[in-house]
mmCIF file of N, CA and C in Angstrom:
data_model
loop_
_atom_site.group_PDB
_atom_site.id
_atom_site.type_symbol
_atom_site.label_atom_id
_atom_site.label_comp_id
_atom_site.label_asym_id
_atom_site.label_seq_id
_atom_site.Cartn_x
_atom_site.Cartn_y
_atom_site.Cartn_z
ATOM 1 N N MET A 229 -15.711 -24.678 41.451
ATOM 2 C CA MET A 229 -15.230 -23.530 41.212
ATOM 3 C C MET A 229 -14.321 -23.468 39.927
ATOM 4 N N GLY A 230 -13.691 -24.575 40.067
ATOM 5 C CA GLY A 230 -12.409 -24.580 38.574
ATOM 6 C C GLY A 230 -13.369 -24.162 37.327
ATOM 7 N N SER A 231 -14.662 -25.418 37.016
ATOM 8 C CA SER A 231 -15.333 -24.652 35.936
ATOM 9 C C SER A 231 -15.415 -23.515 35.608
ATOM 10 N N TYR A 232 -15.936 -22.580 36.504
ATOM 11 C CA TYR A 232 -16.219 -21.381 36.229
ATOM 12 C C TYR A 232 -14.985 -20.341 35.561
ATOM 13 N N SER A 233 -13.991 -20.867 36.351
ATOM 14 C CA SER A 233 -12.467 -20.334 35.631
ATOM 15 C C SER A 233 -12.175 -20.619 34.063
ATOM 16 N N SER A 234 -12.526 -22.117 33.890
ATOM 17 C CA SER A 234 -12.120 -22.376 32.851
ATOM 18 C C SER A 234 -12.950 -21.750 31.969
ATOM 19 N N LEU A 235 -14.054 -21.084 32.036
ATOM 20 C CA LEU A 235 -14.998 -20.726 31.254
ATOM 21 C C LEU A 235 -14.712 -19.111 31.345
ATOM 22 N N ILE A 236 -14.631 -18.701 32.217
ATOM 23 C CA ILE A 236 -13.854 -17.199 31.926
ATOM 24 C C ILE A 236 -12.730 -17.291 31.045
ATOM 25 N N MET A 237 -11.782 -18.017 31.445
ATOM 26 C CA MET A 237 -10.720 -17.897 30.267
ATOM 27 C C MET A 237 -11.067 -17.988 29.000
ATOM 28 N N ILE A 238 -11.851 -19.231 28.713
ATOM 29 C CA ILE A 238 -12.280 -19.012 27.315
ATOM 30 C C ILE A 238 -13.104 -18.156 26.537
ATOM 31 N N ALA A 239 -13.956 -17.401 27.448
ATOM 32 C CA ALA A 239 -14.585 -16.178 26.963
ATOM 33 C C ALA A 239 -13.346 -15.050 26.799
ATOM 34 N N LEU A 240 -12.673 -15.287 28.012
ATOM 35 C CA LEU A 240 -11.563 -14.088 27.699
ATOM 36 C C LEU A 240 -10.908 -14.283 26.550
ATOM 37 N N MET A 241 -10.364 -15.220 26.082
ATOM 38 C CA MET A 241 -9.595 -15.542 24.558
ATOM 39 C C MET A 241 -10.382 -15.283 23.497
ATOM 40 N N VAL A 242 -11.905 -15.540 23.672
ATOM 41 C CA VAL A 242 -12.744 -15.155 22.750
ATOM 42 C C VAL A 242 -12.752 -13.630 22.265
ATOM 43 N N VAL A 243 -13.087 -13.081 23.257
ATOM 44 C CA VAL A 243 -12.840 -11.266 23.432
ATOM 45 C C VAL A 243 -11.518 -11.005 22.689
ATOM 46 N N VAL A 244 -10.529 -11.456 23.313
ATOM 47 C CA VAL A 244 -9.152 -11.222 22.631
ATOM 48 C C VAL A 244 -9.247 -11.360 21.210
ATOM 49 N N PHE A 245 -9.368 -12.374 20.375
ATOM 50 C CA PHE A 245 -9.322 -12.997 19.271
ATOM 51 C C PHE A 245 -10.185 -12.027 18.664
ATOM 52 N N TYR A 246 -11.307 -11.532 18.953
ATOM 53 C CA TYR A 246 -12.430 -10.409 18.323
ATOM 54 C C TYR A 246 -11.443 -9.538 17.705
ATOM 55 N N PHE A 247 -10.974 -8.804 19.116
ATOM 56 C CA PHE A 247 -10.464 -7.296 19.078
ATOM 57 C C PHE A 247 -8.956 -7.162 18.602
ATOM 58 N N LEU A 248 -8.456 -8.532 18.007
ATOM 59 C CA LEU A 248 -7.065 -7.977 17.728
ATOM 60 C C LEU A 248 -6.978 -8.914 16.417
ATOM 61 N N LEU A 249 -7.929 -9.553 15.869
ATOM 62 C CA LEU A 249 -7.864 -10.555 14.645
ATOM 63 C C LEU A 249 -9.272 -10.007 13.742
ATOM 64 N N ILE A 250 -10.552 -10.393 14.282
ATOM 65 C CA ILE A 250 -11.532 -10.282 13.765
ATOM 66 C C ILE A 250 -12.153 -8.861 13.279
ATOM 67 N N ARG A 251 -11.926 -8.178 14.349
ATOM 68 C CA ARG A 251 -12.528 -6.802 13.902
ATOM 69 C C ARG A 251 -11.782 -5.800 13.030
ATOM 70 N N PRO A 252 -10.144 -5.878 13.356
ATOM 71 C CA PRO A 252 -9.387 -4.995 12.269
ATOM 72 C C PRO A 252 -9.698 -5.619 10.733
ATOM 73 N N GLN A 253 -9.681 -6.903 10.743
ATOM 74 C CA GLN A 253 -9.621 -7.453 9.316
ATOM 75 C C GLN A 253 -11.189 -6.807 8.482
ATOM 76 N N ARG A 254 -12.314 -6.986 9.724
ATOM 77 C CA ARG A 254 -13.412 -6.499 9.180
ATOM 78 C C ARG A 254 -13.470 -5.355 8.609
ATOM 79 N N LYS A 255 -12.561 -4.159 9.615
ATOM 80 C CA LYS A 255 -12.795 -2.982 9.006
ATOM 81 C C LYS A 255 -12.131 -2.744 7.739
ATOM 82 N N ARG A 256 -10.911 -3.385 7.463
ATOM 83 C CA ARG A 256 -9.873 -3.369 6.437
ATOM 84 C C ARG A 256 -10.730 -3.732 5.207
ATOM 85 N N GLN A 257 -11.650 -4.628 5.223
ATOM 86 C CA GLN A 257 -12.463 -5.052 4.269
ATOM 87 C C GLN A 257 -13.456 -3.979 3.939
ATOM 88 N N GLN A 258 -13.953 -3.588 4.896
ATOM 89 C CA GLN A 258 -14.977 -2.050 4.863
ATOM 90 C C GLN A 258 -14.170 -1.131 4.009
ATOM 91 N N GLU A 259 -13.156 -1.022 4.474
ATOM 92 C CA GLU A 259 -12.200 0.264 3.864
ATOM 93 C C GLU A 259 -12.137 -0.017 2.467
ATOM 94 N N GLN A 260 -11.456 -1.209 2.003
ATOM 95 C CA GLN A 260 -11.150 -1.955 0.687
ATOM 96 C C GLN A 260 -12.771 -1.513 -0.083
ATOM 97 N N SER A 261 -13.639 -1.858 0.263
ATOM 98 C CA SER A 261 -15.029 -2.210 -0.260
ATOM 99 C C SER A 261 -15.663 -0.806 -0.592
ATOM 100 N N GLN A 262 -15.331 -0.046 0.167
ATOM 101 C CA GLN A 262 -15.549 1.583 0.314
ATOM 102 C C GLN A 262 -14.607 2.163 -0.911
ATOM 103 N N MET A 263 -13.771 1.975 -0.820
ATOM 104 C CA MET A 263 -12.607 2.596 -2.036
ATOM 105 C C MET A 263 -13.167 2.053 -3.392
ATOM 106 N N GLN A 264 -13.487 0.740 -3.524
ATOM 107 C CA GLN A 264 -13.908 0.054 -4.625
ATOM 108 C C GLN A 264 -14.830 0.425 -5.285
ATOM 109 N N ASN A 265 -15.932 0.863 -4.638
ATOM 110 C CA ASN A 265 -17.187 1.769 -4.682
ATOM 111 C C ASN A 265 -17.143 3.012 -5.414
ATOM 112 N N SER A 266 -15.892 3.864 -4.574
ATOM 113 C CA SER A 266 -15.845 5.280 -4.933
ATOM 114 C C SER A 266 -15.061 5.543 -6.212
ATOM 115 N N LEU A 267 -14.534 4.843 -7.049
ATOM 116 C CA LEU A 267 -13.765 4.877 -8.079
ATOM 117 C C LEU A 267 -14.571 5.478 -8.901
ATOM 118 N N ALA A 268 -13.531 6.423 -9.823
ATOM 119 C CA ALA A 268 -14.462 7.489 -10.611
ATOM 120 C C ALA A 268 -13.147 7.873 -12.095
ATOM 121 N N THR A 269 -13.865 7.435 -13.107
ATOM 122 C CA THR A 269 -13.008 8.104 -14.303
ATOM 123 C C THR A 269 -11.865 8.675 -14.279
ATOM 124 N N GLY A 270 -10.819 8.186 -14.437
ATOM 125 C CA GLY A 270 -9.407 9.053 -14.660
ATOM 126 C C GLY A 270 -8.454 8.862 -13.190
ATOM 127 N N THR A 271 -9.250 8.055 -12.474
ATOM 128 C CA THR A 271 -8.458 7.865 -11.203
ATOM 129 C C THR A 271 -7.094 6.727 -11.442
ATOM 130 N N LYS A 272 -6.196 7.342 -11.090
ATOM 131 C CA LYS A 272 -5.037 6.158 -11.463
ATOM 132 C C LYS A 272 -4.929 5.314 -10.222
ATOM 133 N N VAL A 273 -4.732 3.753 -10.316
ATOM 134 C CA VAL A 273 -4.645 2.837 -9.499
ATOM 135 C C VAL A 273 -3.786 1.870 -9.756
ATOM 136 N N MET A 274 -3.934 1.038 -8.689
ATOM 137 C CA MET A 274 -2.755 -0.040 -8.814
ATOM 138 C C MET A 274 -3.620 -1.304 -8.417
ATOM 139 N N THR A 275 -3.659 -2.255 -9.336
ATOM 140 C CA THR A 275 -4.369 -3.635 -8.985
ATOM 141 C C THR A 275 -3.401 -4.311 -7.751
ATOM 142 N N THR A 276 -4.290 -5.347 -7.604
ATOM 143 C CA THR A 276 -3.595 -6.265 -6.568
ATOM 144 C C THR A 276 -2.405 -7.556 -6.936
ATOM 145 N N THR A 277 -2.283 -7.540 -8.541
ATOM 146 C CA THR A 277 -1.272 -7.950 -8.796
ATOM 147 C C THR A 277 -0.107 -6.977 -9.109
ATOM 148 N N GLY A 278 -0.258 -5.491 -8.941
ATOM 149 C CA GLY A 278 0.658 -4.455 -9.004
ATOM 150 C C GLY A 278 0.743 -4.045 -10.582
ATOM 151 N N LEU A 279 -0.452 -3.984 -11.097
ATOM 152 C CA LEU A 279 -0.326 -3.294 -12.383
ATOM 153 C C LEU A 279 -0.915 -1.746 -12.519
ATOM 154 N N PHE A 280 -0.198 -0.907 -12.653
ATOM 155 C CA PHE A 280 -0.481 0.583 -12.633
ATOM 156 C C PHE A 280 -1.494 1.061 -13.842
ATOM 157 N N ALA A 281 -2.580 1.695 -13.459
ATOM 158 C CA ALA A 281 -3.345 2.097 -14.954
ATOM 159 C C ALA A 281 -4.603 3.095 -14.640
ATOM 160 N N THR A 282 -5.490 3.786 -15.372
ATOM 161 C CA THR A 282 -6.004 4.563 -15.175
ATOM 162 C C THR A 282 -7.535 4.143 -15.206
ATOM 163 N N VAL A 283 -8.446 4.326 -14.509
ATOM 164 C CA VAL A 283 -10.105 4.141 -14.752
ATOM 165 C C VAL A 283 -10.367 4.935 -15.948
ATOM 166 N N VAL A 284 -10.798 3.855 -16.853
ATOM 167 C CA VAL A 284 -11.250 4.548 -18.331
ATOM 168 C C VAL A 284 -13.110 4.767 -17.909
ATOM 169 N N ALA A 285 -13.826 3.512 -17.597
ATOM 170 C CA ALA A 285 -15.058 3.164 -17.275
ATOM 171 C C ALA A 285 -15.368 2.445 -16.309
ATOM 172 N N ILE A 286 -16.550 2.624 -15.731
ATOM 173 C CA ILE A 286 -16.897 1.471 -14.898
ATOM 174 C C ILE A 286 -18.340 1.272 -15.002
ATOM 175 N N ASP A 287 -18.447 -0.207 -15.114
ATOM 176 C CA ASP A 287 -19.741 -0.987 -15.202
ATOM 177 C C ASP A 287 -19.847 -1.035 -13.643
ATOM 178 N N ALA A 288 -21.262 -2.196 -13.875
ATOM 179 C CA ALA A 288 -21.448 -2.610 -12.471
ATOM 180 C C ALA A 288 -20.564 -3.081 -11.473
ATOM 181 N N ASP A 289 -19.881 -4.236 -11.766
ATOM 182 C CA ASP A 289 -18.793 -4.910 -11.138
ATOM 183 C C ASP A 289 -17.803 -5.036 -11.710
ATOM 184 N N ASP A 290 -17.705 -4.246 -12.720
ATOM 185 C CA ASP A 290 -16.182 -4.250 -13.983
ATOM 186 C C ASP A 290 -15.737 -3.038 -13.799
ATOM 187 N N VAL A 291 -14.303 -2.665 -13.645
ATOM 188 C CA VAL A 291 -13.706 -1.463 -14.179
ATOM 189 C C VAL A 291 -12.983 -1.945 -15.705
ATOM 190 N N ILE A 292 -12.670 -0.822 -16.436
ATOM 191 C CA ILE A 292 -11.956 -0.878 -17.494
ATOM 192 C C ILE A 292 -10.913 -0.053 -17.151
ATOM 193 N N LEU A 293 -9.881 -0.521 -17.469
ATOM 194 C CA LEU A 293 -8.763 0.108 -17.182
ATOM 195 C C LEU A 293 -7.791 0.191 -18.479
ATOM 196 N N GLU A 294 -7.036 1.645 -18.514
ATOM 197 C CA GLU A 294 -6.079 1.841 -19.366
ATOM 198 C C GLU A 294 -4.653 1.651 -18.811
ATOM 199 N N ILE A 295 -3.987 0.511 -19.543
ATOM 200 C CA ILE A 295 -2.507 0.661 -18.900
ATOM 201 C C ILE A 295 -1.560 0.943 -19.650
ATOM 202 N N ALA A 296 -2.055 1.401 -21.119
ATOM 203 C CA ALA A 296 -1.016 2.066 -21.664
ATOM 204 C C ALA A 296 -2.125 3.085 -22.622
ATOM 205 N N PRO A 297 -1.500 3.875 -23.697
ATOM 206 C CA PRO A 297 -2.202 4.635 -24.324
ATOM 207 C C PRO A 297 -2.806 3.830 -25.285
ATOM 208 N N GLY A 298 -4.298 3.807 -25.392
ATOM 209 C CA GLY A 298 -4.682 2.718 -26.458
ATOM 210 C C GLY A 298 -4.905 1.528 -26.124
ATOM 211 N N VAL A 299 -4.725 1.055 -25.000
ATOM 212 C CA VAL A 299 -4.647 -0.302 -24.461
ATOM 213 C C VAL A 299 -5.504 -0.607 -23.206
ATOM 214 N N GLU A 300 -7.104 -1.124 -23.288
ATOM 215 C CA GLU A 300 -7.861 -1.109 -22.369
ATOM 216 C C GLU A 300 -7.818 -2.415 -21.898
ATOM 217 N N THR A 301 -8.251 -2.682 -20.670
ATOM 218 C CA THR A 301 -8.214 -4.051 -20.064
ATOM 219 C C THR A 301 -9.798 -4.186 -19.155
ATOM 220 N N ARG A 302 -10.298 -4.941 -18.956
ATOM 221 C CA ARG A 302 -11.492 -5.292 -18.327
ATOM 222 C C ARG A 302 -11.026 -5.991 -16.652
ATOM 223 N N TRP A 303 -11.469 -5.361 -15.802
ATOM 224 C CA TRP A 303 -10.894 -5.849 -14.413
ATOM 225 C C TRP A 303 -12.111 -6.119 -13.336
ATOM 226 N N VAL A 304 -12.277 -6.963 -12.897
ATOM 227 C CA VAL A 304 -13.462 -7.027 -11.253
ATOM 228 C C VAL A 304 -12.760 -5.907 -10.518
ATOM 229 N N LYS A 305 -13.653 -5.149 -9.949
ATOM 230 C CA LYS A 305 -13.711 -3.925 -8.902
ATOM 231 C C LYS A 305 -12.721 -4.706 -8.022
ATOM 232 N N ALA A 306 -12.890 -6.035 -7.495
ATOM 233 C CA ALA A 306 -12.253 -6.322 -6.287
ATOM 234 C C ALA A 306 -10.478 -6.687 -6.908
ATOM 235 N N ALA A 307 -10.329 -6.441 -7.772
ATOM 236 C CA ALA A 307 -8.866 -6.818 -8.271
ATOM 237 C C ALA A 307 -8.234 -5.264 -8.159
ATOM 238 N N ILE A 308 -8.828 -4.446 -7.684
ATOM 239 C CA ILE A 308 -8.083 -2.762 -7.201
ATOM 240 C C ILE A 308 -8.070 -2.998 -6.028
ATOM 241 N N GLY A 309 -6.572 -2.390 -5.917
ATOM 242 C CA GLY A 309 -5.874 -2.908 -4.534
ATOM 243 C C GLY A 309 -5.749 -1.778 -3.899
ATOM 244 N N ARG A 310 -5.211 -0.427 -4.521
ATOM 245 C CA ARG A 310 -5.623 0.944 -4.195
ATOM 246 C C ARG A 310 -5.325 1.938 -4.983
ATOM 247 N N VAL A 311 -5.729 3.266 -4.673
ATOM 248 C CA VAL A 311 -5.646 4.517 -5.551
ATOM 249 C C VAL A 311 -4.705 5.067 -5.121
ATOM 250 N N LEU A 312 -4.203 5.504 -6.386
ATOM 251 C CA LEU A 312 -2.666 6.130 -6.216
ATOM 252 C C LEU A 312 -3.217 7.657 -5.836
ATOM 253 N N THR A 313 -2.220 8.385 -5.128
ATOM 254 C CA THR A 313 -2.408 9.803 -5.150
ATOM 255 C C THR A 313 -0.858 10.554 -6.075
ATOM 256 N N PRO A 314 -1.000 11.602 -6.341
ATOM 257 C CA PRO A 314 -0.238 12.192 -7.284
ATOM 258 C C PRO A 314 0.862 12.561 -6.119
ATOM 259 N N VAL A 315 1.996 12.704 -6.075
ATOM 260 C CA VAL A 315 3.322 13.227 -5.098
ATOM 261 C C VAL A 315 3.005 14.832 -5.963
ATOM 262 N N ASP A 316 3.414 15.485 -4.689
ATOM 263 C CA ASP A 316 3.679 16.946 -4.772
ATOM 264 C C ASP A 316 5.090 17.321 -5.655
ATOM 265 N N ASP A 317 5.243 18.327 -6.178
ATOM 266 C CA ASP A 317 6.387 18.624 -6.467
ATOM 267 C C ASP A 317 7.498 19.134 -5.347
ATOM 268 N N VAL A 318 6.749 19.880 -4.523
ATOM 269 C CA VAL A 318 7.890 20.161 -3.221
ATOM 270 C C VAL A 318 8.662 18.761 -2.524
ATOM 271 N N GLU A 319 7.881 17.735 -2.798
ATOM 272 C CA GLU A 319 8.488 16.587 -2.006
ATOM 273 C C GLU A 319 9.686 15.943 -3.229
ATOM 274 N N ASP A 320 9.339 16.164 -4.393
ATOM 275 C CA ASP A 320 10.234 15.911 -5.278
ATOM 276 C C ASP A 320 11.457 16.596 -5.260
ATOM 277 N N GLU A 321 11.635 17.876 -4.703
ATOM 278 C CA GLU A 321 12.481 19.095 -4.826
ATOM 279 C C GLU A 321 13.536 18.341 -3.683
ATOM 280 N N GLY A 322 12.538 17.794 -2.570
ATOM 281 C CA GLY A 322 13.538 17.644 -1.260
ATOM 282 C C GLY A 322 14.133 15.996 -1.619
ATOM 283 N N VAL A 323 13.440 15.449 -2.550
ATOM 284 C CA VAL A 323 14.303 13.951 -2.669
ATOM 285 C C VAL A 323 15.547 14.616 -3.201
ATOM 286 N N ALA A 324 15.493 15.458 -4.291
ATOM 287 C CA ALA A 324 16.562 15.604 -5.007
ATOM 288 C C ALA A 324 17.721 15.907 -4.389
ATOM 289 N N ASP A 325 17.445 16.944 -3.194
ATOM 290 C CA ASP A 325 18.524 17.250 -2.314
ATOM 291 C C ASP A 325 18.987 16.512 -1.616
ATOM 292 N N VAL A 326 18.430 15.173 -1.200
ATOM 293 C CA VAL A 326 18.707 14.056 -0.490
ATOM 294 C C VAL A 326 19.920 13.405 -1.664
ATOM 295 N N ASP A 327 19.263 12.920 -2.533
ATOM 296 C CA ASP A 327 20.077 12.164 -3.688
ATOM 297 C C ASP A 327 21.549 13.198 -4.125
ATOM 298 N N ASP A 328 21.344 14.034 -3.927
ATOM 299 C CA ASP A 328 22.861 15.371 -4.357
ATOM 300 C C ASP A 328 23.920 14.642 -3.180
ATOM 301 N N ASN A 329 23.444 15.018 -1.710
ATOM 302 C CA ASN A 329 24.029 14.586 -0.490
ATOM 303 C C ASN A 329 24.465 13.306 -0.773
ATOM 304 N N VAL A 330 23.701 12.642 -1.082
ATOM 305 C CA VAL A 330 23.975 11.096 -1.118
ATOM 306 C C VAL A 330 25.072 10.991 -2.033
ATOM 307 N N THR A 331 25.330 11.642 -3.113
ATOM 308 C CA THR A 331 26.045 11.327 -4.233
ATOM 309 C C THR A 331 27.295 12.218 -4.062
ATOM 310 N N GLU A 332 27.369 12.671 -3.155
ATOM 311 C CA GLU A 332 28.528 13.651 -2.688
ATOM 312 C C GLU A 332 29.559 12.837 -1.492
ATOM 313 N N THR A 333 28.663 12.331 -0.829
ATOM 314 C CA THR A 333 28.754 11.508 0.134
ATOM 315 C C THR A 333 29.872 10.387 -0.398
ATOM 316 N N VAL A 334 29.217 9.606 -1.469
ATOM 317 C CA VAL A 334 29.976 8.167 -2.003
ATOM 318 C C VAL A 334 31.141 8.794 -2.680
ATOM 319 N N GLU A 335 31.210 9.477 -3.525
ATOM 320 C CA GLU A 335 32.300 10.571 -4.285
ATOM 321 C C GLU A 335 33.722 10.602 -2.918
ATOM 322 N N GLN A 336 32.961 11.188 -2.019
ATOM 323 C CA GLN A 336 34.244 11.283 -0.892
ATOM 324 C C GLN A 336 34.533 9.966 -0.417
ATOM 325 N N HIS A 337 33.740 8.916 -0.100
ATOM 326 C CA HIS A 337 34.341 7.864 0.425
ATOM 327 C C HIS A 337 35.028 7.300 -0.990
ATOM 328 N N GLY A 338 34.812 7.324 -2.051
ATOM 329 C CA GLY A 338 35.493 6.616 -3.110
ATOM 330 C C GLY A 338 36.934 7.378 -3.173
ATOM 331 N N ASP A 339 36.942 8.626 -2.971
ATOM 332 C CA ASP A 339 38.109 9.183 -3.198
ATOM 333 C C ASP A 339 39.203 8.733 -2.067
ATOM 334 N N SER A 340 38.680 8.527 -0.622
ATOM 335 C CA SER A 340 39.412 8.154 0.384
ATOM 336 C C SER A 340 39.780 6.677 0.362
ATOM 337 N N GLN A 341 38.977 5.911 -0.591
ATOM 338 C CA GLN A 341 39.850 4.788 -0.713
ATOM 339 C C GLN A 341 40.565 4.410 -1.723
ATOM 340 N N ASP A 342 40.594 5.364 -2.833
ATOM 341 C CA ASP A 342 41.316 5.362 -4.053
ATOM 342 C C ASP A 342 42.989 5.552 -3.190
ATOM 343 N N SER A 343 42.953 6.712 -1.948
ATOM 344 C CA SER A 343 44.219 7.144 -1.799
ATOM 345 C C SER A 343 44.918 5.983 -0.671
ATOM 346 N N THR A 344 44.050 5.347 -0.009
ATOM 347 C CA THR A 344 44.543 4.166 0.704
ATOM 348 C C THR A 344 45.168 3.380 -0.130
ATOM 349 N N THR A 345 44.102 2.560 -1.407
ATOM 350 C CA THR A 345 44.699 1.944 -2.283
ATOM 351 C C THR A 345 46.159 2.167 -2.852
ATOM 352 N N LYS A 346 46.451 3.619 -3.192
ATOM 353 C CA LYS A 346 47.756 3.793 -3.874
ATOM 354 C C LYS A 346 48.630 3.876 -2.917
ATOM 355 N N LYS A 347 48.273 3.979 -1.860
ATOM 356 C CA LYS A 347 49.527 4.039 -0.605
ATOM 357 C C LYS A 347 50.132 2.341 -0.228
ATOM 358 N N ALA A 348 49.274 1.471 -0.426
ATOM 359 C CA ALA A 348 49.630 0.225 -0.045
ATOM 360 C C ALA A 348 50.148 -0.212 -1.472
#
């Protein structure tokens, strides 16, 4: 009876490893491969090394990226880490409002610190 319980425990551990480690990793690899195969000219990308560029041309397994105006480099498709999406202007305005509030708060704290410094 003890040998059956140890076999069941080993089988459960294999199942847990599959669902917690192997399956999510395989899903990420498929998504990465699909993203790399769906690249198009003009797409803004970031490489796995952190280089931002625009796709200029696509060969079989290579991608030609423009990293600056007139500067083109050849990369393997596997080096493309992610495709960048443009940020909407509406979100930029919201960030500007938050920055203004933070600046005002810092200035208010700065004034109160100056007054305590002057009293001492």
